[in-house]
Coordinates of C-alpha atoms in Angstrom, one line a residue:
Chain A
X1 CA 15.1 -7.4 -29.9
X2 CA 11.9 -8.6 -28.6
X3 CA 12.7 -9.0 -25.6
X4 CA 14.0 -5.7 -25.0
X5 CA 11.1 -4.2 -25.8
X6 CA 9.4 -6.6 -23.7
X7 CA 11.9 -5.6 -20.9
X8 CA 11.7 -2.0 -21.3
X9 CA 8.0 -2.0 -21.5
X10 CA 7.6 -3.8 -18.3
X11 CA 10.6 -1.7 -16.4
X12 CA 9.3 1.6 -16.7
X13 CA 5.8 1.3 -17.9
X14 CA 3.9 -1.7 -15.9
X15 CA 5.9 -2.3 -13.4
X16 CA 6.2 1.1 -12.1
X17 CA 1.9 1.1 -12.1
X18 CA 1.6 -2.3 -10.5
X19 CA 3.5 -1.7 -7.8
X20 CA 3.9 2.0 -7.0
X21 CA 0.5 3.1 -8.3
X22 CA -1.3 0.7 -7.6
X23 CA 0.7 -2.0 -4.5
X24 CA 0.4 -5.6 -4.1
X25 CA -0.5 -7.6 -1.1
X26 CA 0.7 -11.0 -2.5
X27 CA -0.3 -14.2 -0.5
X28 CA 1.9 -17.1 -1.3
X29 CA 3.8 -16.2 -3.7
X30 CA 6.0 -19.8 -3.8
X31 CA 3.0 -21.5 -5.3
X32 CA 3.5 -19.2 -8.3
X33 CA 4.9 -21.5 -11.4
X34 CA 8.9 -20.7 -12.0
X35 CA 9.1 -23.2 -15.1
X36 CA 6.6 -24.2 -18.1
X37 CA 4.9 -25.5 -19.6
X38 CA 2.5 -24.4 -16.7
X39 CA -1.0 -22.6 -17.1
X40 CA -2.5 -19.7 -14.7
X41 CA -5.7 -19.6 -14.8
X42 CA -7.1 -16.3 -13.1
X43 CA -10.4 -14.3 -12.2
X44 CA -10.7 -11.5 -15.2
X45 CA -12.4 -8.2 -14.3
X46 CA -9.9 -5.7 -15.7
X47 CA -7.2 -5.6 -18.6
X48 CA -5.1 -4.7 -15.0
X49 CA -5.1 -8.2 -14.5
X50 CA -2.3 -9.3 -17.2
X51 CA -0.3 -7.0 -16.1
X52 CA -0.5 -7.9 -12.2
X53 CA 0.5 -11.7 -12.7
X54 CA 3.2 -10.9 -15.5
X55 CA 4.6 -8.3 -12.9
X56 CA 5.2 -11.0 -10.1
X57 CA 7.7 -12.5 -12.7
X58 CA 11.3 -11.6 -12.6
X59 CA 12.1 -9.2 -16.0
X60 CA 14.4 -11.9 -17.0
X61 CA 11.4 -14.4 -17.5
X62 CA 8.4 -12.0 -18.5
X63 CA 9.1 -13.3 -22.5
X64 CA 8.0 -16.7 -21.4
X65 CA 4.6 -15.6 -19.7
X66 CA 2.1 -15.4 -22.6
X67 CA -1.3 -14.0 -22.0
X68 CA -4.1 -15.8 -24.4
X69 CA -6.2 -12.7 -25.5
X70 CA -9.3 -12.6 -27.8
X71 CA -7.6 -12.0 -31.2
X72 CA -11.2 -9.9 -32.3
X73 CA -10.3 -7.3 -29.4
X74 CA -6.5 -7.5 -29.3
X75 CA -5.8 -7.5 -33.2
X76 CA -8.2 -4.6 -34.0
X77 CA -6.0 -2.2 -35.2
X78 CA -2.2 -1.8 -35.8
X79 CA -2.0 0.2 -32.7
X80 CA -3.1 -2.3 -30.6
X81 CA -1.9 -5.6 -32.3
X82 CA 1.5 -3.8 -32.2
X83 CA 1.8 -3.6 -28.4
X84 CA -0.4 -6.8 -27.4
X85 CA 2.0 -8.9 -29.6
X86 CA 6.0 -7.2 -29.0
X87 CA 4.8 -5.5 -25.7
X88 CA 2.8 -8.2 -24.3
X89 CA 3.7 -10.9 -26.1
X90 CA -0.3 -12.3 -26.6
X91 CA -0.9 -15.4 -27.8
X92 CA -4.2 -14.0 -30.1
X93 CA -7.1 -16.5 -30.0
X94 CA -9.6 -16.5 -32.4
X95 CA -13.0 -16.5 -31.0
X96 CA -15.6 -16.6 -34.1
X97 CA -15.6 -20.7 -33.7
X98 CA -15.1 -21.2 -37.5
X99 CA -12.0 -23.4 -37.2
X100 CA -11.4 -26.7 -35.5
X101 CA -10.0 -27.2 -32.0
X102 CA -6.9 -28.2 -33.1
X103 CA -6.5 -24.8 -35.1
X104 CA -7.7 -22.8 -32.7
X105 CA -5.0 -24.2 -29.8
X106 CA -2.0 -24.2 -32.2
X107 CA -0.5 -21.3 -30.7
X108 CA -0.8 -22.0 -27.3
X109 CA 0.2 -25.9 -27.5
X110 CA 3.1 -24.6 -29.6
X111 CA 4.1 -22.5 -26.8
X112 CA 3.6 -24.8 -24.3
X113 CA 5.5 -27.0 -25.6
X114 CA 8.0 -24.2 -25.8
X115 CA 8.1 -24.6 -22.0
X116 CA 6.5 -21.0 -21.7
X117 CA 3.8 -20.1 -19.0
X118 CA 0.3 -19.3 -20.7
X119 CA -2.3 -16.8 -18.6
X120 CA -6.2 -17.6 -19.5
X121 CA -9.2 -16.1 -17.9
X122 CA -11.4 -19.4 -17.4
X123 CA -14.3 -16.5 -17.5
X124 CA -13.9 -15.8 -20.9
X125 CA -14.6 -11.5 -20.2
X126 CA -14.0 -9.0 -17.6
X127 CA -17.9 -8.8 -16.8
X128 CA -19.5 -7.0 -14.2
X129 CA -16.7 -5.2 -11.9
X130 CA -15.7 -7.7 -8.9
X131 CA -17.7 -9.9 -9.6
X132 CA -17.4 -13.3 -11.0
X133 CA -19.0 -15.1 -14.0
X134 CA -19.2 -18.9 -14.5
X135 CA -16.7 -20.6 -16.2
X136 CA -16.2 -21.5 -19.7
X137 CA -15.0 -24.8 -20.8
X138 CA -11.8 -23.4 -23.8
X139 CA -9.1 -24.3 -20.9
X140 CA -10.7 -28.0 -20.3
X141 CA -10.3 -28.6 -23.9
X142 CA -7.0 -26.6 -24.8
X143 CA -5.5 -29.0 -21.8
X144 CA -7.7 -32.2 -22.5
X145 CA -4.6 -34.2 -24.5
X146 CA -1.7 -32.4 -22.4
X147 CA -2.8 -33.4 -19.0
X148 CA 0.6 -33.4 -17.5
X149 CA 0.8 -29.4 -17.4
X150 CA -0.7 -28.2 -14.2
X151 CA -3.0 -25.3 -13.9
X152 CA -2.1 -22.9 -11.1
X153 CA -5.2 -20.4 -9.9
X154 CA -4.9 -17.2 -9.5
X155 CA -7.3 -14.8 -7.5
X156 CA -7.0 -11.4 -7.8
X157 CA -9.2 -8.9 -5.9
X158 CA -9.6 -4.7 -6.3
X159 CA -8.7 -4.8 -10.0
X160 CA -12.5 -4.3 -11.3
X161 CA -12.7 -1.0 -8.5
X162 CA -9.1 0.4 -10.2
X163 CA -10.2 -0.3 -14.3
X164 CA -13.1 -1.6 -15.3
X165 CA -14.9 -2.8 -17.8
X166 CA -15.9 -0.1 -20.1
X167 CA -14.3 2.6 -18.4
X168 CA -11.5 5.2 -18.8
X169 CA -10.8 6.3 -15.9
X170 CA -7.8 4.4 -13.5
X171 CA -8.4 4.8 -9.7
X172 CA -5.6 3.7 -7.7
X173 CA -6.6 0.7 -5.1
X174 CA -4.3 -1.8 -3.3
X175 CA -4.7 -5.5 -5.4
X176 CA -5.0 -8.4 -3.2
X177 CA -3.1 -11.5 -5.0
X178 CA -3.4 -15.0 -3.7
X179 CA -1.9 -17.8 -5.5
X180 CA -3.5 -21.4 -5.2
X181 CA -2.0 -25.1 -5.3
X182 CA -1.9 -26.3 -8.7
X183 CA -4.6 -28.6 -10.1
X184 CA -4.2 -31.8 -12.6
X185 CA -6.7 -31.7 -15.2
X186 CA -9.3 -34.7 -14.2
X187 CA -10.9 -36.4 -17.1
X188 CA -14.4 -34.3 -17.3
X189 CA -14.6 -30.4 -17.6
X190 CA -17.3 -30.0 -15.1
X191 CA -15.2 -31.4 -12.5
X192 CA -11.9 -29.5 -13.7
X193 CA -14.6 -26.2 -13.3
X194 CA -15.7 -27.6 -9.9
X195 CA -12.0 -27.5 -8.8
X196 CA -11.1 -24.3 -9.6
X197 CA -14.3 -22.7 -8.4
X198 CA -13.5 -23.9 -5.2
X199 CA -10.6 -22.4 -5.0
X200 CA -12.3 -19.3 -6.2
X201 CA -15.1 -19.8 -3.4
X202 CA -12.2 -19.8 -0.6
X203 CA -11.5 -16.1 -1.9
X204 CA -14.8 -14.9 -1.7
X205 CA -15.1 -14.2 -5.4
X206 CA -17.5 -17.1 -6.5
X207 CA -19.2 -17.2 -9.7
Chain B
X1 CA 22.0 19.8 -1.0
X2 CA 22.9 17.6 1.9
X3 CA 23.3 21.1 4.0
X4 CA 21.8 19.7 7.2
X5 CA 22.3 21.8 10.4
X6 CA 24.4 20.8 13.3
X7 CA 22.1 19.6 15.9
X8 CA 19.8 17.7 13.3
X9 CA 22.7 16.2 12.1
X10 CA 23.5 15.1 15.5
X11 CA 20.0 13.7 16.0
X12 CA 20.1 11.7 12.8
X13 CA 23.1 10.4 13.8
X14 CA 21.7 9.8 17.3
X15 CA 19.0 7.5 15.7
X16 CA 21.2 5.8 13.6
X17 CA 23.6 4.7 16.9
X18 CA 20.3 3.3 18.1
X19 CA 19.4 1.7 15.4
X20 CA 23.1 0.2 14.8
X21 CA 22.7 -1.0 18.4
X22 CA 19.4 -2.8 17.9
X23 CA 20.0 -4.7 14.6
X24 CA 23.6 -5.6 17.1
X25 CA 21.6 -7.2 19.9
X26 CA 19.3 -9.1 17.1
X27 CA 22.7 -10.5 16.0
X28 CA 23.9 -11.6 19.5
X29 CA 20.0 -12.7 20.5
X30 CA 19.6 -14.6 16.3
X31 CA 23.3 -16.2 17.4
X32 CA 22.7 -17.6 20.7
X33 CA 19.5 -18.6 20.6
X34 CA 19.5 -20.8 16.9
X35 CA 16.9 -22.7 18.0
X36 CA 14.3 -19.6 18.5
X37 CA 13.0 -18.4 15.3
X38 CA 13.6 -14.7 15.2
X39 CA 12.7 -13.8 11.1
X40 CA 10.0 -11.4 12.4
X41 CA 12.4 -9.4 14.4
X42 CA 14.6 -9.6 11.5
X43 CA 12.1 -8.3 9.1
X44 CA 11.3 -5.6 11.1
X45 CA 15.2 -4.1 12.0
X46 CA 15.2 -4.4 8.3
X47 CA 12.3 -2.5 7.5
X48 CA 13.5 0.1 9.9
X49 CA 16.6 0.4 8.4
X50 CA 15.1 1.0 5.1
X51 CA 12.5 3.2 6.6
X52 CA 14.5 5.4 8.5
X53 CA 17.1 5.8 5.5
X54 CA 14.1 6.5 3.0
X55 CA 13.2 9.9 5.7
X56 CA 16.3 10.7 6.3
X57 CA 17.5 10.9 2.6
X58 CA 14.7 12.8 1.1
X59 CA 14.5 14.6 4.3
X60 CA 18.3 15.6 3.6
X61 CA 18.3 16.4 -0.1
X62 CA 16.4 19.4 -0.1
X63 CA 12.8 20.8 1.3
X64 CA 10.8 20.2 -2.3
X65 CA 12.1 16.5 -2.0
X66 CA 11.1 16.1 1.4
X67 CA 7.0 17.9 0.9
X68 CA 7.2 15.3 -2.2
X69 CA 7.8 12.3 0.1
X70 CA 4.9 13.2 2.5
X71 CA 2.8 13.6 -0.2
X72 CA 3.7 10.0 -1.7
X73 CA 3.1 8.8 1.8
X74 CA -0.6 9.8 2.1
X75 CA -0.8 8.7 -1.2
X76 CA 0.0 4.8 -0.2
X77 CA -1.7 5.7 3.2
X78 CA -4.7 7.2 0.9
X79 CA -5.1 4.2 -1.3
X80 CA -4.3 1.6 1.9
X81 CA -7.6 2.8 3.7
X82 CA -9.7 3.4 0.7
X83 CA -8.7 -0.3 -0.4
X84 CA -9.4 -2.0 2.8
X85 CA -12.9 -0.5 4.0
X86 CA -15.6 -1.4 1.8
X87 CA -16.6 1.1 -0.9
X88 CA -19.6 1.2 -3.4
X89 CA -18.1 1.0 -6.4
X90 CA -19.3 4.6 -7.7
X91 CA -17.7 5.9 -5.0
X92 CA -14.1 5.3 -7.2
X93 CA -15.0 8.8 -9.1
X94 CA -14.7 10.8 -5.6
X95 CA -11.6 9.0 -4.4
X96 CA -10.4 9.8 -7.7
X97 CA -10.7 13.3 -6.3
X98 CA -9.0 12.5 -2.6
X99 CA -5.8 11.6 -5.0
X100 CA -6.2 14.8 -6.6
X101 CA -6.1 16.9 -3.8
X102 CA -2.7 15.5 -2.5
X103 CA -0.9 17.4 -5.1
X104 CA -2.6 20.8 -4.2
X105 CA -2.6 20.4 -0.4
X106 CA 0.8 19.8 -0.8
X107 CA 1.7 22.7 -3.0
X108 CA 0.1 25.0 -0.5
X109 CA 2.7 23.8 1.7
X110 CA 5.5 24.2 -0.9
X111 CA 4.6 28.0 -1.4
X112 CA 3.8 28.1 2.3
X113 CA 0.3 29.4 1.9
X114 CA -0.9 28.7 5.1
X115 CA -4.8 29.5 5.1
X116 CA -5.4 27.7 2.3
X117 CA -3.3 24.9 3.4
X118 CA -5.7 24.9 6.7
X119 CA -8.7 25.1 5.2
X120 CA -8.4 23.7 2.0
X121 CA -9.1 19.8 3.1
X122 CA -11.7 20.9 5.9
X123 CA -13.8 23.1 4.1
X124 CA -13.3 22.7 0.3
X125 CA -12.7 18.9 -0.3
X126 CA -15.2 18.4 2.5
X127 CA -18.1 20.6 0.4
X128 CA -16.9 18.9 -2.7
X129 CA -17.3 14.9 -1.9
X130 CA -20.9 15.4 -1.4
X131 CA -21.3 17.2 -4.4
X132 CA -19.4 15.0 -6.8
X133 CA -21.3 11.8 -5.3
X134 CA -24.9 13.7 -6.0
X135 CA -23.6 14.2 -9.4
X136 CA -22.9 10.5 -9.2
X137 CA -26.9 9.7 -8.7
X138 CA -26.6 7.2 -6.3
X139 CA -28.5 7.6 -2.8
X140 CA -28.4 4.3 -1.3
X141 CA -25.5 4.5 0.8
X142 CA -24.8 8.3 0.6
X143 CA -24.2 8.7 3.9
X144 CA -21.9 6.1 4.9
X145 CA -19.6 6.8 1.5
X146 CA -19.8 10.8 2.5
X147 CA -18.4 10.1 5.7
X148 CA -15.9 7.2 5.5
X149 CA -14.3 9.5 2.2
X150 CA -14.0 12.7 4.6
X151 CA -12.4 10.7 7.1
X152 CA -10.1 8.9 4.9
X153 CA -9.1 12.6 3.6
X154 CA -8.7 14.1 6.8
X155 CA -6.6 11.2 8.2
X156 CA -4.4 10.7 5.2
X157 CA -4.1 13.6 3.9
X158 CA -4.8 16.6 6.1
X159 CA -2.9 15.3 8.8
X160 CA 0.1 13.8 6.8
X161 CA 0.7 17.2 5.4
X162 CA 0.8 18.4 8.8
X163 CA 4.3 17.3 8.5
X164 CA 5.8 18.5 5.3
X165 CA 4.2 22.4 7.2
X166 CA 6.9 21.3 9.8
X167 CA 9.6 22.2 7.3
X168 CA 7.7 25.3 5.9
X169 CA 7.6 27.2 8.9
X170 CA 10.3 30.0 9.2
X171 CA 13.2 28.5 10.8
X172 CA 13.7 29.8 14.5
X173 CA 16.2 27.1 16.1
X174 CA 19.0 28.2 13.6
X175 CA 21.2 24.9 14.9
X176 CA 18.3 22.8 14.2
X177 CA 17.3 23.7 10.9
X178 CA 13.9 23.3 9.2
X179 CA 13.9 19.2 9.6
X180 CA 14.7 19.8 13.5
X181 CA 10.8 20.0 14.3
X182 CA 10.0 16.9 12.2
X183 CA 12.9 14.9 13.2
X184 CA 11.9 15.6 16.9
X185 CA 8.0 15.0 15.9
X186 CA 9.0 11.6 14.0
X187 CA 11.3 10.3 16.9
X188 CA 9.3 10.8 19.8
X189 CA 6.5 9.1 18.3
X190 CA 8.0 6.1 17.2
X191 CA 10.0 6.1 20.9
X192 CA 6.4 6.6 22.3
X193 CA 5.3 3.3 20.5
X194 CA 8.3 1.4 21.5
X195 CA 8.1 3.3 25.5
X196 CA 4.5 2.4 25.8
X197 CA 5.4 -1.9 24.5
X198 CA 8.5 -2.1 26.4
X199 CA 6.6 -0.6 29.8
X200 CA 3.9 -2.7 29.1
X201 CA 6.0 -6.3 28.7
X202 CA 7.9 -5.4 31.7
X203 CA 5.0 -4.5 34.1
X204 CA 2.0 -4.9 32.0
X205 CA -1.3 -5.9 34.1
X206 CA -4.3 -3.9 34.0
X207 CA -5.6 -3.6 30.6
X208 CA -6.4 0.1 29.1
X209 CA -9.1 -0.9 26.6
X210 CA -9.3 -4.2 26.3
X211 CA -12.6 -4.5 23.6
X212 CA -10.0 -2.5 21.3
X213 CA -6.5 -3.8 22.0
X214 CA -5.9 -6.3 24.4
X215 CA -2.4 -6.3 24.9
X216 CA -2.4 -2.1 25.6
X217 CA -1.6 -1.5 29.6
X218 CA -2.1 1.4 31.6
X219 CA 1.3 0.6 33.0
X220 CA 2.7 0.5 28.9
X221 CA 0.8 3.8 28.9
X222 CA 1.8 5.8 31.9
X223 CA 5.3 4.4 31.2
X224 CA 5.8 5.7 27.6
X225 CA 4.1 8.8 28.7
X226 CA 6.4 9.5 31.6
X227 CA 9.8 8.2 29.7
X228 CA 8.6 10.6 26.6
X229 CA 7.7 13.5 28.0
X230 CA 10.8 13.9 29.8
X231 CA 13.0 13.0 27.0
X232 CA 11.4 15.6 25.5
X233 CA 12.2 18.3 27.4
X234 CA 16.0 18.2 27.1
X235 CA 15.4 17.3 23.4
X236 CA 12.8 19.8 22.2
X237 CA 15.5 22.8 22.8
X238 CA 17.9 21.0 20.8
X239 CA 16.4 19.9 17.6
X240 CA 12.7 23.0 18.0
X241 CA 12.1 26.1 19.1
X242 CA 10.6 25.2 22.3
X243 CA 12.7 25.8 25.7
X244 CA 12.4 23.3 28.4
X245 CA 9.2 23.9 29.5
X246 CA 7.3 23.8 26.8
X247 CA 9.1 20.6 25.7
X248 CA 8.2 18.7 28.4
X249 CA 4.2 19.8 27.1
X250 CA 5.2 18.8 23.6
X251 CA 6.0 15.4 24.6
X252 CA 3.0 14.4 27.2
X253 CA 1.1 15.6 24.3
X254 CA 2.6 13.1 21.4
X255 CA 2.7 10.6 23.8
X256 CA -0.7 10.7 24.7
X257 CA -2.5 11.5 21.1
X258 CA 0.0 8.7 20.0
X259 CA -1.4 6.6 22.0
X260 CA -4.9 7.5 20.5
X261 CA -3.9 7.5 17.0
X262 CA -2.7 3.9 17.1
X263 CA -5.9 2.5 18.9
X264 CA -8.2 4.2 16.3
X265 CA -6.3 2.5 13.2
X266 CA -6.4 -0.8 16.0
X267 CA -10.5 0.0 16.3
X268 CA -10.7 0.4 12.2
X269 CA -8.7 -3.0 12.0
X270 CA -11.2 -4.7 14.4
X271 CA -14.4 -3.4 12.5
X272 CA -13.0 -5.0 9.4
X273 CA -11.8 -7.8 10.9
X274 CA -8.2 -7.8 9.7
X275 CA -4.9 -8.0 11.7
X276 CA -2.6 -5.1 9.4
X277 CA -3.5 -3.2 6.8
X278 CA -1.4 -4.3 4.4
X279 CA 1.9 -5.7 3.4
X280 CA 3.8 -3.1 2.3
X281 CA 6.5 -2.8 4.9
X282 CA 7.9 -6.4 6.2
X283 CA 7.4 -7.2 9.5
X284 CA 5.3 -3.9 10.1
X285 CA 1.9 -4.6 8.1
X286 CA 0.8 -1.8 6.0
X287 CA 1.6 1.8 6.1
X288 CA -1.1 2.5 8.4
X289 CA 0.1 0.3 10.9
X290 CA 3.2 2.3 10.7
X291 CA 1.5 6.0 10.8
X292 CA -1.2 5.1 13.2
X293 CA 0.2 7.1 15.7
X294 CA 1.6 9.7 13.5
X295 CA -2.0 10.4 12.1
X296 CA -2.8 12.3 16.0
X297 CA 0.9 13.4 16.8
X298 CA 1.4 15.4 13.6
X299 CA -2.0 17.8 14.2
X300 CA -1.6 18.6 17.8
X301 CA 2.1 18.6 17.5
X302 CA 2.1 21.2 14.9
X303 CA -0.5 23.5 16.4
X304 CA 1.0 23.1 19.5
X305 CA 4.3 24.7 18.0
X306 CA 2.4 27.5 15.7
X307 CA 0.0 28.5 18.7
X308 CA 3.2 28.7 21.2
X309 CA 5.7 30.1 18.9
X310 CA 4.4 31.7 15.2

């Protein structure tokens, strides 16, 4: 049952908006993770963004992609909580910092080990539109003690002109996608943050 | 439905022959020659193939589905040019407004209210951008974002509708139907494009504009023009209301605005540095790759038709 509605949703709601309204010019698209456990770790500057990378997966596979979204924004109220979790399929994280690490990750390990694809915004927020913030360090230690699941960047461009932060109003503009080689987690997280910012820096879109 | 007159039946046929043809010498060429890679030729016969199907079907089912097809298409063509030149990003309220208008212009077509549809773009949309960026407050840069949104509005949508007026215009050529005029309008300038490469690889040697596109030829150019304008003139009875005469003017004037429409899209590519405007159609680029031509053809085509026979 989930998944239908996680079918249906993405059929005739996203999918439609991703690619008619809005149009993809995806750059290699064979770098894009098939099986998990595997995390994509993208540039945030719209709640667009989600529904880009979950759109260049096949229906049949859109219940394993699982967005990590900010359980204090996501959860809010039964409207919401509804569609992020049997829409979407959100992994909520909780971001007051009152519990421990290990706490705080159990959803996502648990569905990484579930061999599902988790999406997490290294930035933390959408910030400013098009423009990047500097990296927090959450995805360092959610993958510190599961180093064999490989992080694949994604850089997405022209979401923060369509629906930015803080704004109603959705203005259609073509989304550049590119899709980077995936990186091991090393053992520190500045160099883990140095290897994805370079990436990142390639596209233009450096913190 | 699906009541298409004789002689554009014939045509669509006609370009489907060709077409069948093509993709048949891709075969024999892909089969002989394994060891040549031919997947961009391939993409493109493929695109066409959808392409051509995609006009001719909404073109066939009935005159609301085709005015809603050229509206979707300065839509992507809209959104393809406002995403690749660079915008402030306040300027995203008054393109919201650029979408808005495609409905409208379009429905002037659709009730065939011709002075509005001719002015509507020029004179109202073109008053209003100004006014909705002032609103917006933000001077640095007015000037450049005025302009670039006018042009953007007149190139993909004014013109584009130019089109979808093709089919609102009484019919005259009672064989040909109203999709005649835009069948004859779409063919000869995509055969223009394809005259004006094919001259130019065969005798291609003294370059046309070489600062803008290097590989354009004045013999590419005085080929297409020649082969196209006298195609024209034993077409244009058959599929528009023009007689001979006047066909033979119809097509030296695609032929030549074609050729300008697809080195202005060229000069916009070169100022922004990119090779296609996007990847919507395989083996094409973007949509405006496609419609280059198109964008100059439609205009002058159309008033060239009104002023000689409405």
């Amino acid at each position: 049952m989930d998944r239908i509605i996680k079918i249906l949703f993405f059929a005739f709601i996203v999918r439609p908006i991703v690619f008619i309204v809005l149009g993809l010019n995806i750059q290699n698209r064979q770098k894009l993770p098939l099986e998990g456990g595997a995390v994509i770790a993208a540039n945030h500057n719209s709640h667009l963004d989600t529904m880009v990378i979950m759109s260049l997966y096949p229906l049949s596979k859109i219940h394993k992609i699982r967005p990590v979204a900010a359980a204090d924004y996501f959860m809010k109220n039964k409207f919401i909580s509804w569609i992020s979790i049997n829409c979407i399929g959100i992994i909520p994280l909780n971001r007051t910092g009152s519990s421990s690490l290990d706490e705080l990750f159990r959803g996502c390990h648990q569905a990484l080990d579930n061999g599902d694809i988790l999406i997490l915004f290294p930035e933390g927020s959408r910030g400013a539109p098009e423009k990047m913030s500097r990296f927090k360090k959450g995805l360092y230690y959610l993958l510190k003690n599961k180093k064999q699941i490989p992080v694949i960047p994604i850089a997405m461009q022209g979401l923060g002109n369509s629906l930015p932060k803080g704004e109603a109003l959705f203005v259609p503009f073509n989304c550049n996608v590119n899709i980077g080689d995936a990186i091991n987690v090393p053992n520190s997280s500045k160099e883990f943050n140095n290897q994805l910012k370079r990436f990142f820096d390639d596209q233009n879109l450096s913190p | 439905m699906f009541n298409i007159e004789q002689n554009s039946l014939y045509a669509m046929i006609g370009v489907l022959v060709i077409l069948l043809f093509s993709t048949l010498i891709y075969l024999y060429k892909a089969a002989k020659h394994k060891e040549i890679d031919y997947t961009e030729l391939k993409l493109r016969i493929k695109s066409w193939w959808w392409m051509i199907g995609i006009v001719f079907i909404s073109l066939s089912v009935s005159l609301n589905t085709a005015i809603i097809f050229f509206a979707l298409l300065s839509f992507l063509a809209l959104k393809e040019f406002v995403s690749i030149v660079s915008m402030r990003h306040v300027d995203r309220r008054a393109i919201f407004w650029i979408y808005l208008s495609i409905p409208l212009q379009y429905y002037w077509v659709s009730i065939e209210w011709y002075g509005m549809f001719i002015i509507f773009i020029p004179v109202y949309l073109f008053l209003f951008i100004p006014i909705r960026l002032v609103i917006l407050g933000e001077t640095r840069g007015f000037i450049n974002s005025v302009s670039t949104l006018h042009w953007a509005a007149m190139l993909t949508v004014f013109s584009i509708s130019h089109i979808a007026y093709l089919l609102a215009l009484p019919v005259q050529n009672v064989l040909a139907g109203s999709i005649g005029p835009v069948l004859f309008l779409l063919f000869m300038t995509q055969f223009n494009d394809v005259s004006q490469y094919v001259f130019g690889k065969l005798f291609g040697k003294n370059k046309i504009i070489p600062k803008v596109s290097p590989n354009k030829t004045w013999e590419g150019f005085i080929g297409g023009v020649v082969t196209v304008t006298l195609l024209s003139g034993f077409v244009a009875p058959f599929l528009t209301p023009l007689d001979m005469m006047q066909g033979f003017m119809a097509g030296f004037i695609i032929s030549i605005f074609g050729f300008f429409g697809d080195v202005v899209i060229s000069s916009v590519k070169r100022d922004i540095k990119i090779k296609d405007t996007g990847t919507l159609i395989p083996g094409h680029g973007g949509i405006l790759d496609r419609l280059d031509s198109l964008l100059y053809t439609a205009p002058v085509f159309f008033h060239f038709l009104y002023y000689m026979k409405y």
